[in-house]
């Protein structure tokens, strides 16, 4: 009975376990000995499930939410309109002015907008909205009142609201998957570039449009037209990869180009390691040369790209380490171990 597990772990008659109970799930029940029934000489065994529902396992969280009612919004709007904003012009720096104005707005918001404490249960469904909760409350009230007609209408209304809430939640999730953008929305970055150009001009910096490159990272399934970027009327070149601080970043973030560049540099430097081996240089000096001129190339900004590499790219880099270890005669640290240490 290798596929079955024993649940009775307490004595059933005196100090012996005679009565047994088997099941296919390991540790599904916990046995508790109870007094025997009638004149029986065997104890009664209560099997209690070890599984606890999510509602009992999780803790009830109390959150304070803001109630943005129409009256509160109008009151906040009136307070902001009656504010003399010229008072904040006395700030010495722009950062100080932003901090003071933001603090003042937050103060008005905390002072005017009412709040209430709500309980968030672990089994709360994300599709439950206010309409569903109100319908369920009316259904419970009709049940307590005992009116058959109101009870039937409330039950029908609750079923309709639940069905509509499920459909709305389904459409919202499917819409996010269709756009392949779960959080942000696509916006025109032209004004941001214009602000950057204006800031450079105000601080006596010149932005060279010929050396400026534009790279678009887009993981959407369907192709979309890309809005061109312009700097002072000149069109910025659209590239598929860009070298930033010694690391090649491509528009698919698969790091194939960066791996190829690193492998090329590593193989070129293996030539000098072979020459040192031909000249019978000491193994310690060869290991020092490897760590200084080869391993430093392989591990440059390793933590930012090694974790996303494919198995093929990792094998290409590992072959360089294996060749170096074979030339030196001692095993060198693998890139995986170095990556895990840096993490």
Short mmCIF file of C-alpha atoms in Angstrom, two decimals:
data_model
loop_
_atom_site.label_atom_id
_atom_site.label_comp_id
_atom_site.label_asym_id
_atom_site.label_seq_id
_atom_site.Cartn_x
_atom_site.Cartn_y
_atom_site.Cartn_z
CA UNK A 1 0.00 0.00 0.00
CA UNK A 2 2.66 2.43 -1.06
CA UNK A 3 0.08 4.84 -2.51
CA UNK A 4 -1.92 5.12 0.73
CA UNK A 5 -1.07 6.89 3.97
CA UNK A 6 -2.05 6.12 7.53
CA UNK A 7 -4.04 8.80 9.34
CA UNK A 8 -4.55 7.27 12.82
CA UNK A 9 -1.53 8.10 14.97
CA UNK A 10 -3.07 7.89 18.47
CA UNK A 11 -3.82 4.69 20.47
CA UNK A 12 -7.27 3.22 19.85
CA UNK A 13 -7.32 0.49 22.52
CA UNK A 14 -5.28 1.00 25.69
CA UNK A 15 -1.81 1.92 24.43
CA UNK A 16 -2.04 0.18 21.05
CA UNK A 17 -3.17 1.45 17.68
CA UNK A 18 -5.44 -1.27 16.34
CA UNK A 19 -7.95 0.66 14.23
CA UNK A 20 -6.46 2.11 11.07
CA UNK A 21 -7.61 4.50 8.37
CA UNK A 22 -5.85 5.01 5.04
CA UNK A 23 -6.10 7.68 2.38
CA UNK A 24 -4.36 8.78 -0.81
CA UNK A 25 -3.34 12.25 0.45
CA UNK A 26 -0.43 12.44 2.86
CA UNK A 27 -1.13 14.34 6.09
CA UNK A 28 -4.69 15.18 5.09
CA UNK A 29 -6.19 14.41 8.53
CA UNK A 30 -5.15 14.65 12.15
CA UNK A 31 -6.40 11.97 14.55
CA UNK A 32 -7.79 12.81 18.00
CA UNK A 33 -8.81 10.13 20.53
CA UNK A 34 -12.27 10.52 22.09
CA UNK A 35 -14.10 8.43 24.73
CA UNK A 36 -15.53 5.12 23.47
CA UNK A 37 -19.18 4.70 22.56
CA UNK A 38 -21.25 2.72 25.07
CA UNK A 39 -19.43 -0.29 26.50
CA UNK A 40 -16.91 -0.53 23.67
CA UNK A 41 -13.26 -1.06 24.57
CA UNK A 42 -12.06 0.93 21.55
CA UNK A 43 -11.70 4.68 21.59
CA UNK A 44 -13.61 6.84 19.16
CA UNK A 45 -11.26 8.49 16.66
CA UNK A 46 -12.03 11.94 15.31
CA UNK A 47 -10.27 12.77 12.04
CA UNK A 48 -10.00 16.54 11.61
CA UNK A 49 -8.76 17.96 8.27
CA UNK A 50 -5.38 19.67 8.45
CA UNK A 51 -6.33 21.96 5.56
CA UNK A 52 -7.52 25.39 6.61
CA UNK A 53 -9.61 27.57 4.29
CA UNK A 54 -8.10 30.74 2.94
CA UNK A 55 -10.41 32.81 5.12
CA UNK A 56 -8.94 31.23 8.26
CA UNK A 57 -5.33 31.11 7.08
CA UNK A 58 -5.13 34.75 6.06
CA UNK A 59 -5.44 37.76 8.32
CA UNK A 60 -8.15 40.36 8.01
CA UNK A 61 -6.54 43.65 6.96
CA UNK A 62 -8.08 46.94 8.01
CA UNK A 63 -7.48 49.75 5.55
CA UNK A 64 -8.39 53.41 5.65
CA UNK A 65 -9.95 54.56 2.37
CA UNK A 66 -10.88 58.04 1.24
CA UNK A 67 -14.50 58.84 0.37
CA UNK A 68 -14.42 61.16 -2.65
CA UNK A 69 -18.04 62.21 -2.56
CA UNK A 70 -19.43 65.02 -4.73
CA UNK A 71 -19.78 67.36 -1.74
CA UNK A 72 -16.21 66.69 -0.61
CA UNK A 73 -14.84 67.28 -4.11
CA UNK A 74 -16.73 70.58 -4.42
CA UNK A 75 -15.48 71.69 -1.01
CA UNK A 76 -11.89 70.83 -1.93
CA UNK A 77 -12.26 72.64 -5.24
CA UNK A 78 -13.55 75.74 -3.47
CA UNK A 79 -10.65 75.69 -1.00
CA UNK A 80 -8.13 75.51 -3.84
CA UNK A 81 -9.83 78.30 -5.79
CA UNK A 82 -9.85 80.62 -2.77
CA UNK A 83 -6.14 80.06 -2.07
CA UNK A 84 -3.76 82.96 -2.64
CA UNK A 85 -1.04 81.20 -4.62
CA UNK A 86 1.20 84.30 -4.67
CA UNK A 87 2.23 83.46 -1.11
CA UNK A 88 4.29 80.54 -2.40
CA UNK A 89 6.42 82.80 -4.62
CA UNK A 90 8.65 83.59 -1.64
CA UNK A 91 10.38 80.22 -1.96
CA UNK A 92 14.08 80.47 -2.74
CA UNK A 93 14.37 77.42 -5.01
CA UNK A 94 12.07 75.56 -7.36
CA UNK A 95 12.33 72.35 -5.32
CA UNK A 96 11.28 74.20 -2.19
CA UNK A 97 8.27 75.71 -3.98
CA UNK A 98 7.16 72.31 -5.30
CA UNK A 99 7.53 70.77 -1.85
CA UNK A 100 5.54 73.55 -0.14
CA UNK A 101 2.70 73.51 -2.70
CA UNK A 102 2.47 69.71 -2.63
CA UNK A 103 2.39 69.70 1.17
CA UNK A 104 -0.35 72.34 1.18
CA UNK A 105 -2.52 70.39 -1.28
CA UNK A 106 -2.08 67.18 0.73
CA UNK A 107 -3.01 69.07 3.89
CA UNK A 108 -6.25 70.30 2.32
CA UNK A 109 -7.01 66.82 1.04
CA UNK A 110 -6.51 65.22 4.46
CA UNK A 111 -8.56 67.98 6.09
CA UNK A 112 -11.57 67.92 3.74
CA UNK A 113 -11.86 64.43 2.24
CA UNK A 114 -13.54 62.09 4.77
CA UNK A 115 -12.14 58.62 5.42
CA UNK A 116 -13.50 55.36 6.72
CA UNK A 117 -12.01 52.04 7.81
CA UNK A 118 -12.88 48.95 5.79
CA UNK A 119 -12.01 45.31 6.36
CA UNK A 120 -10.34 43.39 3.54
CA UNK A 121 -10.84 39.64 3.86
CA UNK A 122 -8.41 37.15 2.29
CA UNK A 123 -11.16 35.60 0.14
CA UNK A 124 -12.32 38.89 -1.37
CA UNK A 125 -12.74 38.58 -5.11
CA UNK A 126 -11.43 41.43 -7.31
CA UNK A 127 -14.64 41.42 -9.37
CA UNK A 128 -16.84 42.30 -6.37
CA UNK A 129 -17.83 45.93 -6.73
CA UNK A 130 -20.16 48.18 -4.77
CA UNK A 131 -23.22 47.22 -6.84
CA UNK A 132 -22.74 43.52 -6.08
CA UNK A 133 -22.28 44.16 -2.36
CA UNK A 134 -25.41 46.33 -2.21
CA UNK A 135 -27.41 43.65 -4.02
CA UNK A 136 -26.19 40.98 -1.60
CA UNK A 137 -27.10 43.17 1.37
CA UNK A 138 -30.62 43.68 -0.01
CA UNK A 139 -30.92 39.95 -0.55
CA UNK A 140 -29.91 39.26 3.06
CA UNK A 141 -32.33 41.90 4.34
CA UNK A 142 -35.19 40.39 2.32
CA UNK A 143 -34.37 36.95 3.72
CA UNK A 144 -34.45 38.22 7.30
CA UNK A 145 -37.75 40.03 6.71
CA UNK A 146 -39.36 36.84 5.36
CA UNK A 147 -41.14 38.47 2.42
CA UNK A 148 -41.31 35.88 -0.37
CA UNK A 149 -41.79 38.41 -3.19
CA UNK A 150 -38.98 40.72 -2.04
CA UNK A 151 -36.75 37.71 -1.49
CA UNK A 152 -37.27 36.48 -5.07
CA UNK A 153 -36.66 39.94 -6.55
CA UNK A 154 -33.54 40.48 -4.43
CA UNK A 155 -32.20 37.06 -5.41
CA UNK A 156 -32.79 37.81 -9.09
CA UNK A 157 -31.12 41.23 -8.77
CA UNK A 158 -28.10 39.76 -6.96
CA UNK A 159 -27.67 37.09 -9.65
CA UNK A 160 -27.83 39.76 -12.36
CA UNK A 161 -25.29 42.04 -10.64
CA UNK A 162 -22.85 39.15 -10.07
CA UNK A 163 -23.10 38.09 -13.70
CA UNK A 164 -22.55 41.67 -14.91
CA UNK A 165 -19.57 42.16 -12.56
CA UNK A 166 -17.96 38.96 -13.82
CA UNK A 167 -18.44 40.07 -17.42
CA UNK A 168 -16.96 43.52 -16.73
CA UNK A 169 -13.95 42.01 -14.95
CA UNK A 170 -13.44 39.51 -17.79
CA UNK A 171 -13.57 42.24 -20.44
CA UNK A 172 -11.15 44.42 -18.48
CA UNK A 173 -8.58 41.63 -18.11
CA UNK A 174 -8.94 40.52 -21.74
CA UNK A 175 -8.52 44.11 -22.90
CA UNK A 176 -5.21 44.34 -21.07
CA UNK A 177 -3.98 41.12 -22.65
CA UNK A 178 -5.04 42.21 -26.13
CA UNK A 179 -3.05 45.42 -25.80
CA UNK A 180 -0.18 43.48 -24.17
CA UNK A 181 0.15 46.34 -21.70
CA UNK A 182 -1.07 45.51 -18.19
CA UNK A 183 -0.10 48.73 -16.44
CA UNK A 184 0.85 51.68 -18.58
CA UNK A 185 -0.71 53.37 -21.57
CA UNK A 186 1.02 54.40 -24.77
CA UNK A 187 1.60 58.12 -24.80
CA UNK A 188 3.42 60.48 -27.12
CA UNK A 189 6.94 61.07 -25.79
CA UNK A 190 7.45 64.06 -28.04
CA UNK A 191 6.74 66.67 -25.33
CA UNK A 192 9.25 64.97 -23.03
CA UNK A 193 11.96 65.21 -25.69
CA UNK A 194 11.08 68.85 -26.32
CA UNK A 195 11.38 69.60 -22.61
CA UNK A 196 14.79 67.91 -22.57
CA UNK A 197 15.97 69.99 -25.52
CA UNK A 198 14.69 73.18 -23.88
CA UNK A 199 16.42 72.30 -20.61
CA UNK A 200 19.71 71.73 -22.45
CA UNK A 201 19.42 75.10 -24.19
CA UNK A 202 18.67 76.89 -20.91
CA UNK A 203 21.73 75.33 -19.25
CA UNK A 204 24.11 76.13 -22.13
CA UNK A 205 24.20 72.53 -23.37
CA UNK A 206 23.94 71.56 -27.02
CA UNK A 207 22.11 68.38 -27.93
CA UNK A 208 23.59 66.88 -31.09
CA UNK A 209 20.73 65.38 -33.10
CA UNK A 210 23.12 63.47 -35.39
CA UNK A 211 24.50 61.47 -32.46
CA UNK A 212 21.12 60.98 -30.79
CA UNK A 213 19.54 57.57 -31.36
CA UNK A 214 16.01 56.32 -30.76
CA UNK A 215 15.33 52.69 -29.76
CA UNK A 216 11.78 51.38 -29.28
CA UNK A 217 11.14 48.35 -27.05
CA UNK A 218 7.77 46.89 -28.02
CA UNK A 219 6.53 43.43 -27.00
CA UNK A 220 3.05 43.73 -28.46
CA UNK A 221 1.91 40.88 -30.67
CA UNK A 222 0.55 43.13 -33.39
CA UNK A 223 2.78 45.67 -35.12
CA UNK A 224 1.99 49.34 -34.59
CA UNK A 225 3.23 52.47 -36.29
CA UNK A 226 6.02 54.16 -34.35
CA UNK A 227 5.86 57.90 -33.80
CA UNK A 228 9.13 59.41 -35.10
CA UNK A 229 11.22 61.51 -32.75
CA UNK A 230 12.54 64.88 -33.84
CA UNK A 231 15.13 67.15 -32.25
CA UNK A 232 15.01 70.77 -33.47
CA UNK A 233 13.34 69.70 -36.69
CA UNK A 234 15.81 66.91 -37.53
CA UNK A 235 14.61 63.31 -37.50
CA UNK A 236 16.29 61.04 -34.94
CA UNK A 237 17.63 57.75 -36.31
CA UNK A 238 15.69 54.67 -35.19
CA UNK A 239 18.05 51.83 -34.18
CA UNK A 240 17.52 48.24 -33.05
CA UNK A 241 20.41 48.18 -30.56
CA UNK A 242 22.41 50.66 -28.51
CA UNK A 243 25.63 50.35 -26.56
CA UNK A 244 25.25 51.89 -23.13
CA UNK A 245 28.14 51.89 -20.64
CA UNK A 246 29.81 48.98 -22.42
CA UNK A 247 26.68 46.81 -22.61
CA UNK A 248 24.81 46.30 -25.89
CA UNK A 249 21.03 46.60 -25.38
CA UNK A 250 18.73 45.44 -28.19
CA UNK A 251 15.06 46.22 -28.70
CA UNK A 252 14.02 42.65 -27.81
CA UNK A 253 16.03 42.51 -24.56
CA UNK A 254 17.32 39.01 -25.37
CA UNK A 255 20.99 40.14 -25.14
CA UNK A 256 22.07 38.13 -28.20
CA UNK A 257 24.17 40.98 -29.58
CA UNK A 258 25.79 41.64 -26.23
CA UNK A 259 26.63 37.93 -25.81
CA UNK A 260 28.20 37.83 -29.28
CA UNK A 261 30.31 40.89 -28.51
CA UNK A 262 31.46 39.48 -25.16
CA UNK A 263 32.29 36.08 -26.69
CA UNK A 264 34.29 37.75 -29.46
CA UNK A 265 36.38 39.73 -26.96
CA UNK A 266 36.87 36.67 -24.76
CA UNK A 267 38.06 34.48 -27.66
CA UNK A 268 40.48 37.18 -28.80
CA UNK A 269 42.08 37.33 -25.36
CA UNK A 270 42.38 33.53 -25.18
CA UNK A 271 45.12 33.86 -27.81
CA UNK A 272 47.38 35.67 -25.33
CA UNK A 273 46.62 33.04 -22.69
CA UNK A 274 47.75 30.32 -25.12
CA UNK A 275 50.96 32.24 -25.82
CA UNK A 276 51.69 32.39 -22.10
CA UNK A 277 51.18 28.64 -21.91
CA UNK A 278 53.61 28.10 -24.79
CA UNK A 279 56.23 30.19 -22.93
CA UNK A 280 55.74 27.95 -19.84
CA UNK A 281 54.58 30.79 -17.64
CA UNK A 282 53.67 29.87 -14.06
CA UNK A 283 50.07 28.68 -13.60
CA UNK A 284 49.46 31.27 -10.89
CA UNK A 285 50.41 34.11 -13.22
CA UNK A 286 48.24 32.62 -15.97
CA UNK A 287 45.27 32.46 -13.59
CA UNK A 288 45.92 36.08 -12.61
CA UNK A 289 46.05 37.05 -16.29
CA UNK A 290 42.77 35.24 -16.91
CA UNK A 291 40.97 37.00 -14.06
CA UNK A 292 42.34 40.40 -15.09
CA UNK A 293 41.90 40.32 -18.87
CA UNK A 294 39.31 37.63 -19.67
CA UNK A 295 37.05 37.12 -16.69
CA UNK A 296 36.68 40.87 -16.25
CA UNK A 297 35.33 41.07 -19.81
CA UNK A 298 32.93 38.16 -19.31
CA UNK A 299 31.56 39.45 -16.01
CA UNK A 300 31.25 43.14 -16.86
CA UNK A 301 27.73 44.21 -15.77
CA UNK A 302 26.95 40.49 -15.49
CA UNK A 303 24.11 40.94 -13.04
CA UNK A 304 22.11 43.06 -15.50
CA UNK A 305 21.96 40.58 -18.40
CA UNK A 306 23.11 37.06 -17.45
CA UNK A 307 19.82 36.06 -15.83
CA UNK A 308 17.87 36.63 -19.07
CA UNK A 309 20.19 34.68 -21.36
CA UNK A 310 19.11 31.63 -23.29
CA UNK A 311 20.77 28.26 -22.75
CA UNK A 312 22.63 28.63 -26.04
CA UNK A 313 24.14 31.97 -25.03
CA UNK A 314 25.11 30.64 -21.60
CA UNK A 315 26.83 27.66 -23.22
CA UNK A 316 28.79 29.98 -25.53
CA UNK A 317 30.12 31.91 -22.55
CA UNK A 318 30.77 28.74 -20.55
CA UNK A 319 32.90 27.33 -23.38
CA UNK A 320 35.31 30.25 -22.99
CA UNK A 321 35.67 29.53 -19.27
CA UNK A 322 36.22 25.82 -20.00
CA UNK A 323 38.88 26.57 -22.62
CA UNK A 324 40.66 28.91 -20.22
CA UNK A 325 40.53 26.30 -17.45
CA UNK A 326 41.99 23.69 -19.82
CA UNK A 327 44.83 26.01 -20.85
CA UNK A 328 45.67 27.06 -17.28
CA UNK A 329 45.29 23.56 -15.86
CA UNK A 330 43.05 24.56 -12.95
CA UNK A 331 39.29 24.85 -12.79
CA UNK A 332 38.03 28.44 -12.87
CA UNK A 333 34.78 29.74 -11.43
CA UNK A 334 31.81 29.38 -13.75
CA UNK A 335 29.80 32.43 -14.71
CA UNK A 336 26.73 30.97 -13.01
CA UNK A 337 28.53 30.83 -9.65
CA UNK A 338 29.81 34.38 -10.09
CA UNK A 339 26.31 35.58 -11.02
CA UNK A 340 24.77 33.91 -7.95
CA UNK A 341 27.42 35.46 -5.70
CA UNK A 342 26.76 38.93 -7.07
CA UNK A 343 23.04 38.51 -6.48
#
